[in-house]
Amino acid sequence: MKAVILVGGFGTRLRPLTVNTPKPMLPLVGTPFIEWMLTNLRDQGIDEAILCVQYLADRFRTALGDGSRLGMKVHIIEEPEPRGTAGAVKHVAHLLDDTTFVFNGDVMTDLDLQAMLAFHRAKQSQLTIALTPVEDPTAFGLVETTAEGRITRFLEKPKPEEVTTNMINAGTYIIEPHLFDDIPANQHYMFERGLFPSTLQKNHPMYGFASDAYWTDIGTPQTYLEVHQDIINGKVRFALPGSQIKHNLWVGSNVSIAADVAFHGTVVVCDGAQIAAGCVITGPTIIGAHTRIGAGSAITASVIWQENHLGPDMVVSHSVIGHRNHIAAGVKIHNSTIISDDTVIAGDNAFDRGVRIWPGTQVAAQSISFS
Ligand code: GDD
Ligand code: MG
């Protein structure tokens, strides 16, 4: 069975992490999210995936190729310009001839796809949307259904006073191929504001498949950190990399950890990482491949990508550090700070309250402090 994955977005809410890395390629515990997603689809019976790419398209080509490494067929198709969610599918419709799954490429879920397909067939649905409950539907597509699941209304990004249910579009669809004829060609067109409302108006049967599967949109710094906590706490199926050497510690190959380093909570140390004497690492934390942490540093509930040189005597808590940064002794990084890639940060700086440091930034000593 074939699936289309929408991965063309700019990942604006995750900038500057997404300046060099498209959102679906962001590492989750050291592996690009899209690889987890493709493997999950493959394990659930999808053998061919068409990725609709736009922003930083080459990153997908280099990482995934034709998909053979992952044991499935992958096509990477670039739009000439962003065509919107439905316009992107129209652009690849020549590859589709049967009932098709469509996925938003920034949603982590272990939804049972065969159960959803069985529901779609049992209801003789033309278009089925997976639904999930959320606390605040205003950032999503609100979906009203009858008790049998037939969709009666779809409202993208409702205003607070328009919220009538907590069930939202979870970003997984099953679509009958004749509906691709209803998407205008060569123009920007959205499922959420175009095809869904117009299919409802035509009275074609559209159903919502509600489930209590794990579900998170990884599209904000907050949810990106939360997904890591959920993975590490075992809330979603995910094979942690490396070997489990203690009940709370997973390490990759060629790792060097000084004898007195203390670990609390669950920590993953990826291949080639080095952690010097006297560090205290508190989970859920991921230390990326070939990252070096100097002596006496304290890292808490943070995600650190590859090839960083940090410390000594640093403090990092509840923050994300991207690729190849050089951060000097004594720097303090707190509270949802994002340091992206290739920065050089001299000593005696302190970052707090969601500050975001763009790629290539150089910060001189004692120039940033929050106290
Ligand atoms: N190829 C391509 N071209 N992909 C696109 C384009 C485009 O022009 N625009 C968006 N995408 C991709 C994004 O990369 C993302 O994977 C997906 O489509 C959804 O776009 P977002 O920008 O993440 O939308 P959202 O999170 O605000 O809302 C969507 O997802 C919610 C669930 O997470 C909507 O589908 C909501 O209805 C839904 O509730
Ligand atoms: Mg999204």
Coordinates of C-alpha atoms and ligand atoms in Angstrom, one line a residue:
M1 CA 0.0 0.0 0.0
K2 CA 1.2 3.6 -0.8
A3 CA 1.4 6.6 1.5
V4 CA 2.0 10.3 0.8
I5 CA 3.9 12.2 3.5
L6 CA 3.7 16.0 3.5
V7 CA 7.1 17.3 4.5
G8 CA 7.3 20.6 2.7
G9 CA 6.7 23.0 5.5
F10 CA 9.3 25.6 6.7
G11 CA 9.1 24.6 10.4
T12 CA 8.8 28.3 11.3
R13 CA 7.8 27.7 14.9
L14 CA 10.9 25.6 15.5
R15 CA 13.4 28.2 14.1
P16 CA 16.3 28.4 14.4
L17 CA 16.6 24.6 14.7
T18 CA 15.0 24.4 11.3
V19 CA 17.3 26.9 9.5
N20 CA 19.6 24.0 8.4
T21 CA 17.4 21.0 9.2
P22 CA 13.8 20.6 7.9
K23 CA 11.4 19.7 10.6
P24 CA 10.9 16.0 9.7
M25 CA 14.7 15.6 9.7
L26 CA 15.1 16.9 13.3
P27 CA 16.8 14.1 15.3
L28 CA 14.7 12.3 17.8
V29 CA 17.1 10.5 20.2
G30 CA 19.8 10.7 17.6
T31 CA 17.7 9.5 14.5
P32 CA 15.9 11.8 12.1
F33 CA 12.2 11.8 12.9
I34 CA 11.3 10.8 9.3
E35 CA 13.2 7.6 9.7
W36 CA 11.2 6.6 12.7
M37 CA 8.0 7.5 10.8
L38 CA 9.0 5.5 7.7
T39 CA 10.0 2.5 9.7
N40 CA 6.7 2.7 11.6
L41 CA 4.7 2.8 8.3
R42 CA 6.7 -0.1 6.9
D43 CA 6.0 -2.2 10.0
Q44 CA 2.3 -1.5 9.5
G45 CA 2.1 -2.7 5.9
I46 CA 3.0 0.4 3.9
D47 CA 5.7 -0.5 1.4
E48 CA 5.9 2.6 -0.7
A49 CA 6.1 6.2 0.5
I50 CA 6.0 9.4 -1.6
L51 CA 7.5 12.4 0.2
C52 CA 6.3 15.8 -1.0
V53 CA 9.3 17.9 -0.3
Q54 CA 9.9 21.6 -0.8
Y55 CA 12.0 23.3 1.9
L56 CA 15.6 21.9 2.1
A57 CA 14.7 19.1 -0.3
D58 CA 18.3 17.8 -0.7
R59 CA 18.5 16.9 2.9
F60 CA 15.8 14.3 2.4
R61 CA 17.5 12.9 -0.8
T62 CA 20.8 12.6 1.0
A63 CA 19.4 10.9 4.1
L64 CA 16.8 8.6 2.5
G65 CA 17.8 7.9 -1.1
D66 CA 15.4 5.4 -2.6
G67 CA 14.5 4.0 0.8
S68 CA 16.2 0.6 0.3
R69 CA 18.2 1.1 3.5
L70 CA 14.9 1.2 5.4
G71 CA 13.4 -1.7 3.4
M72 CA 10.8 0.2 1.5
K73 CA 10.4 2.2 -1.7
V74 CA 10.7 5.9 -1.2
H75 CA 10.1 8.6 -3.8
I76 CA 11.2 12.2 -3.0
I77 CA 9.2 14.6 -5.2
E78 CA 9.9 18.4 -5.0
E79 CA 7.1 20.9 -5.8
P80 CA 8.1 23.8 -8.0
E81 CA 6.8 26.1 -5.3
P82 CA 4.8 25.3 -2.1
R83 CA 1.5 24.0 -3.3
G84 CA -0.2 23.6 0.1
T85 CA -1.2 20.3 1.7
A86 CA -3.7 19.1 -1.0
G87 CA -1.8 20.8 -3.9
A88 CA 1.3 18.8 -2.9
V89 CA -0.7 15.5 -3.2
K90 CA -2.2 16.6 -6.5
H91 CA 1.4 17.1 -7.7
V92 CA 2.2 13.4 -7.1
A93 CA -1.3 12.1 -8.1
H94 CA 0.2 10.4 -11.2
L95 CA 1.8 7.9 -8.8
L96 CA -1.4 7.1 -7.0
D97 CA -4.1 4.8 -8.3
D98 CA -5.8 3.3 -5.3
T99 CA -6.9 4.0 -1.7
T100 CA -4.1 6.1 -0.3
F101 CA -2.8 7.1 3.2
V102 CA -1.7 10.7 3.6
F103 CA 0.3 11.9 6.6
N104 CA 1.4 15.2 7.9
G105 CA 5.1 14.8 8.3
D106 CA 5.4 16.3 11.8
V107 CA 3.2 14.1 13.8
M108 CA 4.5 11.4 16.0
T109 CA 1.8 8.7 16.5
D110 CA 1.6 5.0 16.9
L111 CA -1.9 4.9 15.4
D112 CA -3.1 1.5 14.3
L113 CA -3.2 2.0 10.5
Q114 CA -4.8 -1.4 9.7
A115 CA -7.6 -0.7 12.2
M116 CA -8.2 2.7 10.5
L117 CA -8.3 1.1 7.1
A118 CA -10.8 -1.5 8.3
F119 CA -13.0 1.3 9.7
H120 CA -12.7 3.3 6.4
R121 CA -13.9 0.2 4.4
A122 CA -16.6 -0.8 6.9
K123 CA -18.1 2.7 6.7
Q124 CA -17.6 2.9 2.9
S125 CA -16.0 6.2 3.6
Q126 CA -14.5 8.2 0.8
L127 CA -12.2 10.2 3.1
T128 CA -11.3 9.2 6.6
I129 CA -9.5 11.5 9.1
A130 CA -7.8 10.2 12.2
L131 CA -8.9 12.2 15.3
T132 CA -7.3 12.8 18.6
P133 CA -8.4 14.7 21.7
V134 CA -6.5 17.9 22.7
E135 CA -6.9 20.4 25.5
D136 CA -6.9 23.4 23.2
P137 CA -8.1 22.8 19.6
T138 CA -7.5 26.4 18.4
A139 CA -4.0 25.5 17.0
F140 CA -5.5 22.6 15.0
G141 CA -8.4 21.5 12.7
L142 CA -11.5 21.0 14.7
V143 CA -13.7 18.0 13.5
E144 CA -17.3 17.5 14.5
T145 CA -18.9 14.1 13.9
T146 CA -22.1 12.2 14.5
A147 CA -22.1 9.4 17.1
E148 CA -21.3 6.9 14.2
G149 CA -18.3 9.0 13.3
R150 CA -19.6 10.7 10.1
I151 CA -18.0 14.1 9.8
T152 CA -20.4 17.0 9.9
R153 CA -18.0 19.9 10.1
F154 CA -14.3 20.7 9.6
L155 CA -13.0 24.0 10.9
E156 CA -9.3 24.8 10.6
K157 CA -7.7 26.9 13.5
P158 CA -11.1 27.7 15.2
K159 CA -11.4 30.8 17.3
P160 CA -11.9 30.1 21.1
E161 CA -15.6 30.9 20.8
E162 CA -15.9 28.4 17.8
V163 CA -14.7 25.4 19.8
T164 CA -17.5 22.8 20.1
T165 CA -15.5 19.7 20.6
N166 CA -11.9 18.7 21.7
M167 CA -11.5 16.3 18.8
I168 CA -9.1 17.5 16.2
N169 CA -7.6 16.4 12.9
A170 CA -4.6 14.2 13.9
G171 CA -3.0 14.6 10.4
T172 CA -3.5 11.1 9.0
Y173 CA -6.0 10.6 6.2
I174 CA -7.2 7.7 4.0
I175 CA -8.5 9.1 0.7
E176 CA -10.2 7.4 -2.3
P177 CA -8.3 8.3 -5.5
H178 CA -11.3 9.8 -7.3
L179 CA -11.1 12.7 -4.8
F180 CA -7.7 13.7 -6.3
D181 CA -9.7 14.9 -9.3
D182 CA -11.3 17.5 -7.1
I183 CA -8.0 19.2 -6.2
P184 CA -7.1 22.0 -8.6
A185 CA -3.8 21.3 -10.5
N186 CA -0.8 23.6 -10.4
Q187 CA -2.0 25.9 -7.6
H188 CA -1.8 26.3 -3.9
Y189 CA -4.7 24.4 -2.3
M190 CA -5.2 23.1 1.2
F191 CA -7.0 20.0 2.5
E192 CA -8.0 21.9 5.6
R193 CA -9.5 25.0 4.0
G194 CA -10.3 23.5 0.6
L195 CA -10.9 19.8 -0.1
F196 CA -12.3 18.8 3.4
P197 CA -15.0 21.5 3.5
S198 CA -15.8 21.1 -0.2
T199 CA -16.1 17.3 0.0
L200 CA -18.5 17.7 3.0
Q201 CA -20.5 20.2 1.0
K202 CA -20.9 17.6 -1.8
N203 CA -22.1 15.2 0.8
H204 CA -19.5 12.5 0.0
P205 CA -19.2 10.2 3.1
M206 CA -16.3 11.4 5.3
Y207 CA -15.6 9.8 8.6
G208 CA -13.5 10.5 11.7
F209 CA -11.5 7.7 13.2
A210 CA -11.0 8.5 16.9
S211 CA -8.4 6.7 18.8
D212 CA -6.4 7.0 22.0
A213 CA -3.1 6.3 20.2
Y214 CA 0.0 8.3 21.3
W215 CA -0.1 11.6 19.4
T216 CA 2.1 14.7 19.4
D217 CA 2.7 17.4 16.7
I218 CA 6.5 17.9 17.1
G219 CA 6.3 21.4 15.6
T220 CA 7.1 23.6 18.6
P221 CA 10.2 23.7 20.9
Q222 CA 8.0 22.7 23.8
T223 CA 6.5 19.7 22.0
Y224 CA 9.9 18.7 20.6
L225 CA 11.3 18.4 24.1
E226 CA 8.1 16.7 25.4
V227 CA 8.3 14.0 22.7
H228 CA 11.8 13.2 24.0
Q229 CA 10.5 12.9 27.5
D230 CA 7.7 10.6 26.2
I231 CA 10.1 8.4 24.2
I232 CA 12.5 8.0 27.2
N233 CA 9.6 7.4 29.6
G234 CA 8.3 4.6 27.3
K235 CA 5.0 6.3 26.3
V236 CA 5.6 5.6 22.6
R237 CA 7.2 2.6 20.9
F238 CA 10.8 3.6 20.2
A239 CA 13.9 1.5 20.2
L240 CA 16.5 3.5 22.1
P241 CA 19.9 3.4 20.4
G242 CA 23.0 1.7 21.8
S243 CA 23.1 -0.7 24.7
Q244 CA 21.4 -0.4 28.0
I245 CA 24.3 -0.6 30.5
K246 CA 22.3 0.3 33.6
H247 CA 18.6 0.5 34.2
N248 CA 18.6 4.2 33.3
L249 CA 21.6 4.5 31.0
W250 CA 21.9 3.7 27.3
V251 CA 25.2 4.2 25.5
G252 CA 26.4 3.9 21.9
S253 CA 29.8 2.7 20.7
N254 CA 33.2 4.4 21.4
V255 CA 31.7 6.4 24.2
S256 CA 34.0 7.7 26.9
I257 CA 32.5 8.5 30.3
A258 CA 34.7 9.3 33.4
A259 CA 34.2 7.0 36.3
D260 CA 32.6 9.6 38.7
V261 CA 30.0 10.9 36.3
A262 CA 26.6 10.7 38.0
F263 CA 23.4 9.8 36.1
H264 CA 19.9 10.4 37.3
G265 CA 16.7 9.7 35.4
T266 CA 17.1 8.1 32.0
V267 CA 20.0 9.3 29.8
V268 CA 21.0 8.3 26.3
V269 CA 24.7 8.9 25.3
C270 CA 25.2 8.4 21.5
D271 CA 28.2 7.1 19.6
G272 CA 31.5 8.7 20.2
A273 CA 30.4 11.1 22.9
Q274 CA 32.8 12.0 25.8
I275 CA 31.8 13.1 29.2
A276 CA 34.6 14.3 31.5
A277 CA 35.0 13.9 35.3
G278 CA 32.5 15.3 37.8
C279 CA 29.6 15.9 35.4
V280 CA 26.0 15.3 36.6
I281 CA 23.6 14.3 33.9
T282 CA 19.9 14.2 34.7
G283 CA 17.3 12.7 32.4
P284 CA 15.5 12.7 30.3
T285 CA 18.6 13.8 28.4
I286 CA 20.2 12.9 25.1
I287 CA 23.9 13.6 24.5
G288 CA 24.4 13.5 20.7
A289 CA 27.1 11.6 18.8
H290 CA 30.6 12.9 19.1
T291 CA 29.6 15.7 21.6
R292 CA 32.2 16.4 24.3
I293 CA 31.2 17.7 27.7
G294 CA 33.9 19.2 29.9
A295 CA 34.5 18.4 33.5
G296 CA 32.1 19.5 36.2
S297 CA 29.1 20.3 33.9
A298 CA 25.5 19.7 34.8
I299 CA 23.0 18.8 32.1
T300 CA 19.3 18.4 33.0
A301 CA 16.3 17.4 30.8
S302 CA 17.9 18.6 27.6
V303 CA 18.5 17.5 24.0
I304 CA 22.0 17.9 22.6
W305 CA 22.7 17.1 19.0
Q306 CA 26.0 16.0 17.4
E307 CA 29.6 17.2 17.5
N308 CA 29.3 19.9 20.2
H309 CA 32.2 21.0 22.4
L310 CA 30.7 22.1 25.8
G311 CA 32.2 23.3 29.0
P312 CA 33.8 22.6 31.5
D313 CA 31.6 23.8 34.3
M314 CA 28.5 24.4 32.2
V315 CA 24.9 24.2 33.2
V316 CA 22.3 23.2 30.6
S317 CA 18.7 22.6 31.6
H318 CA 15.4 22.1 29.7
S319 CA 17.0 23.3 26.5
V320 CA 18.1 22.2 23.0
I321 CA 21.6 22.6 21.6
G322 CA 22.0 21.9 17.8
H323 CA 25.0 20.8 15.8
R324 CA 28.7 21.7 16.1
N325 CA 28.6 24.4 18.7
H326 CA 31.6 25.5 20.8
I327 CA 30.4 26.7 24.2
A328 CA 33.0 27.8 26.7
A329 CA 33.5 27.1 30.4
G330 CA 30.9 28.3 32.8
V331 CA 28.1 29.2 30.3
K332 CA 24.6 28.7 31.7
I333 CA 21.7 27.7 29.4
H334 CA 18.2 27.4 31.0
N335 CA 14.5 27.2 30.4
S336 CA 13.7 26.4 26.7
T337 CA 16.7 28.1 25.3
I338 CA 17.5 27.0 21.7
I339 CA 21.1 27.2 20.5
S340 CA 21.1 26.2 16.8
D341 CA 24.2 25.2 14.9
D342 CA 27.9 26.3 14.5
T343 CA 27.8 29.0 17.2
V344 CA 30.8 30.0 19.3
I345 CA 29.9 31.2 22.8
A346 CA 32.5 32.5 25.1
G347 CA 32.5 32.3 28.9
D348 CA 30.4 33.9 31.5
N349 CA 27.2 34.1 29.4
A350 CA 23.8 33.0 30.7
F351 CA 20.8 32.2 28.5
D352 CA 17.3 31.9 29.8
R353 CA 13.5 32.1 29.0
G354 CA 13.4 30.7 25.5
V355 CA 16.2 32.8 24.0
R356 CA 17.0 31.5 20.5
I357 CA 20.5 31.7 19.1
W358 CA 20.8 31.6 15.2
P359 CA 23.3 29.5 13.3
G360 CA 26.8 30.9 13.2
T361 CA 26.3 33.4 15.9
Q362 CA 29.4 34.4 17.9
V363 CA 28.8 35.6 21.4
A364 CA 31.6 37.4 23.2
A365 CA 32.4 36.9 26.9
Q366 CA 30.0 38.3 29.4
S367 CA 27.6 39.7 26.7
I368 CA 24.3 38.0 27.5
S369 CA 23.0 37.5 31.0
F370 CA 19.5 37.0 32.5
S371 CA 19.4 37.3 36.2
Ligands
GDD1 N1 4.8 19.5 0.4 C1 4.2 20.4 1.1 N2 3.9 21.6 0.6 N3 4.0 20.1 2.5 C2 3.4 21.1 3.2 C3 3.0 22.3 2.7 C4 3.3 22.6 1.2 O1 3.0 23.6 0.7 N4 2.5 23.1 3.7 C5 2.5 22.3 4.8 N5 3.1 21.1 4.5 C6 3.3 20.0 5.4 C7 4.1 20.4 6.7 O2 5.5 20.1 6.4 C8 3.5 19.5 7.7 O3 4.2 18.2 7.8 C9 2.1 19.3 7.3 O4 2.0 19.6 5.9 C10 1.1 20.2 8.1 O5 1.5 21.5 8.1 P1 1.7 22.4 9.4 O6 2.2 23.7 9.0 O7 2.5 21.6 10.4 O8 0.2 22.5 9.9 P2 -0.4 22.7 11.3 O9 0.4 21.9 12.3 O10 -0.6 24.1 11.6 O11 -1.9 22.0 11.1 C11 -2.1 20.8 10.5 O12 -1.8 19.7 11.4 C12 -2.6 19.6 12.5 C13 -2.2 18.3 13.3 O13 -0.9 18.5 13.7 C14 -3.5 20.7 10.0 O14 -3.7 19.6 9.2 C15 -4.5 20.7 11.2 O15 -5.8 20.5 10.7 C16 -4.1 19.5 12.1 O16 -5.0 19.5 13.3
MG2 MG 2.1 20.8 12.3

